[in-house]
Coordinates of C-alpha atoms in Angstrom, one line a residue:
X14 CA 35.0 -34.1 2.5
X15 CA 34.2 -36.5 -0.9
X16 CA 31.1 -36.1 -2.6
X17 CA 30.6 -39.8 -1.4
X18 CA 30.4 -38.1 2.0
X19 CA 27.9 -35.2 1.5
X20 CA 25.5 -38.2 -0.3
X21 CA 26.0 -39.6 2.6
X22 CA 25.0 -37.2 4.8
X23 CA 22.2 -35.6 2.9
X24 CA 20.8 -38.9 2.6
X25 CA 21.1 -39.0 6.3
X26 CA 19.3 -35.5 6.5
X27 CA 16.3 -37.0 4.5
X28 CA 15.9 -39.9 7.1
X29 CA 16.3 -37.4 9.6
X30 CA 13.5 -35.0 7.7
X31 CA 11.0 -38.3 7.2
X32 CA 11.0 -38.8 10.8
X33 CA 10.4 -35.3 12.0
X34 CA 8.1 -34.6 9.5
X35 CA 6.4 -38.0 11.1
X36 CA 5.8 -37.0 14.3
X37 CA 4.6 -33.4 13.8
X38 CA 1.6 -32.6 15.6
X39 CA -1.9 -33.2 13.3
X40 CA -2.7 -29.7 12.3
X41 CA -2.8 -28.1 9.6
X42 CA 0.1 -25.4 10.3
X43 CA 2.2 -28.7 10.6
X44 CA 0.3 -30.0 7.9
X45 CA 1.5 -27.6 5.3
X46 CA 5.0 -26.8 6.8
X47 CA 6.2 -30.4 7.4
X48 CA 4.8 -31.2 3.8
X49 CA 7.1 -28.1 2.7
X50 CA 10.2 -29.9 4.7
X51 CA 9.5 -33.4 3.5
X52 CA 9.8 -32.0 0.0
X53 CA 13.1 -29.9 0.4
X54 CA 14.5 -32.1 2.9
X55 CA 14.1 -35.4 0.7
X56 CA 15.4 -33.3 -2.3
X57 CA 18.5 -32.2 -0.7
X58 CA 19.9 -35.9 -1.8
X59 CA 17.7 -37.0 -4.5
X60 CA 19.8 -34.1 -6.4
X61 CA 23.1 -35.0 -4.7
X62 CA 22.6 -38.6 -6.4
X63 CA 21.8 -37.0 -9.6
X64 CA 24.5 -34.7 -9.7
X65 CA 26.8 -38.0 -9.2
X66 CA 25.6 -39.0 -12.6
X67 CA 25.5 -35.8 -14.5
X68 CA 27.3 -36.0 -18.5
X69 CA 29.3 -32.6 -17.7
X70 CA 30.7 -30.3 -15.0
X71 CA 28.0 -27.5 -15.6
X72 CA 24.9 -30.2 -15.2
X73 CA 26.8 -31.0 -12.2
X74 CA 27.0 -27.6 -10.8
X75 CA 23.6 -27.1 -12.2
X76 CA 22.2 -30.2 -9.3
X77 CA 24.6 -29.1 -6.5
X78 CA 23.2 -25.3 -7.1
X79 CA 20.0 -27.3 -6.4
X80 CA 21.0 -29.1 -3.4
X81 CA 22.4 -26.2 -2.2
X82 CA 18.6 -23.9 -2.9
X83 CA 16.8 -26.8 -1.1
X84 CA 19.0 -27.3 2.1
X85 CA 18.7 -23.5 2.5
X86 CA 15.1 -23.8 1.9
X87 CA 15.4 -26.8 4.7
X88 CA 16.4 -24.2 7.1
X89 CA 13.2 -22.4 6.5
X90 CA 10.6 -24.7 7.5
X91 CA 12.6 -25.5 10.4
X92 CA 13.2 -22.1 12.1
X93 CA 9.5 -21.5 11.0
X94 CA 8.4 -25.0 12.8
X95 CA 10.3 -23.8 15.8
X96 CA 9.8 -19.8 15.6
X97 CA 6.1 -20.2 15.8
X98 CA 5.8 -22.8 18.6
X99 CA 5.1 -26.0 16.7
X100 CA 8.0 -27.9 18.0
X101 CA 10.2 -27.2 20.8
X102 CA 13.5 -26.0 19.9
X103 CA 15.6 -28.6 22.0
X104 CA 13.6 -31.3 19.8
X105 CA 14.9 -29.5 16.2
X106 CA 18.4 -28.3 17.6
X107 CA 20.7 -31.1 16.0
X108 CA 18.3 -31.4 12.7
X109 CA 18.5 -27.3 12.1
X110 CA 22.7 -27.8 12.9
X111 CA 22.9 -30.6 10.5
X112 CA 21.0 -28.8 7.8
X113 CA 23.4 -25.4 8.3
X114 CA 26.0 -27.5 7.7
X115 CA 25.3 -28.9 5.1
X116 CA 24.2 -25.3 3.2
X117 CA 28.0 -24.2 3.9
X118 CA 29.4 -27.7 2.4
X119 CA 27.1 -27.2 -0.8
X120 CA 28.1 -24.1 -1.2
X121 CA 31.8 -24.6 -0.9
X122 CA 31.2 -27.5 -3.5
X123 CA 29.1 -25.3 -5.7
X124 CA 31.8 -22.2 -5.5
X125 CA 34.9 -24.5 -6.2
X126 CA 33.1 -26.5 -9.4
X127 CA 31.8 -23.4 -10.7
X128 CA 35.5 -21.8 -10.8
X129 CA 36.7 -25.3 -12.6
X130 CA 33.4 -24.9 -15.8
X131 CA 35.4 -22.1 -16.6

């Protein structure tokens, strides 16, 4: 997979994230949560696109490292929106897939540019 592709995609995530976090039920468990998600969700590729501009291989790694902390963090909110009965789990099932994937693709990315800073 190309970095082009992984923007792509955790651009994608963000839509995905906007529009879950949208139609959360009005409370304030969801309230606090989905704010949580809308941040680490949105910042999942607001870091991507900055790490396609960074000056050197370690800022690089530095913003995929970050990517990478966010999507897990991504994961959170979502098992926590579906573990305490806030949303079904059928509703969350391809969002929480996407966002695993994603954790193992950053990480890959992170692992192989680390060894190249070297």
């Amino acid at each position: 997979m190309g970095n082009k592709d992984i923007v792509d995609r955790t651009y994608s995530f963000a839509l995905r994230v906007i529009k879950l976090v949208s139609s959360l039920p009005h409370n304030k468990v969801c309230e606090v949560i989905g704010g949580q998600l809308l941040r680490s969700g949105t910042s999942v590729g607001a870091n991507m696109e900055e790490a396609q501009a960074a000056y050197s291989k370690k800022e690089f790694c530095n913003k995929i490292g970050i990517s990478h902390k966010e999507a897990r963090e991504s994961n959170y909110w979502l098992r926590l929106l579906k573990d305490s009965g806030q949303v079904k789990a059928e509703l969350i099932k391809n969002i929480t897939s996407e966002s695993e994937e994603i954790v193992k693709i950053l990480f890959s990315i992170g692992k192989k540019s680390k060894m190249t800073v070297k």
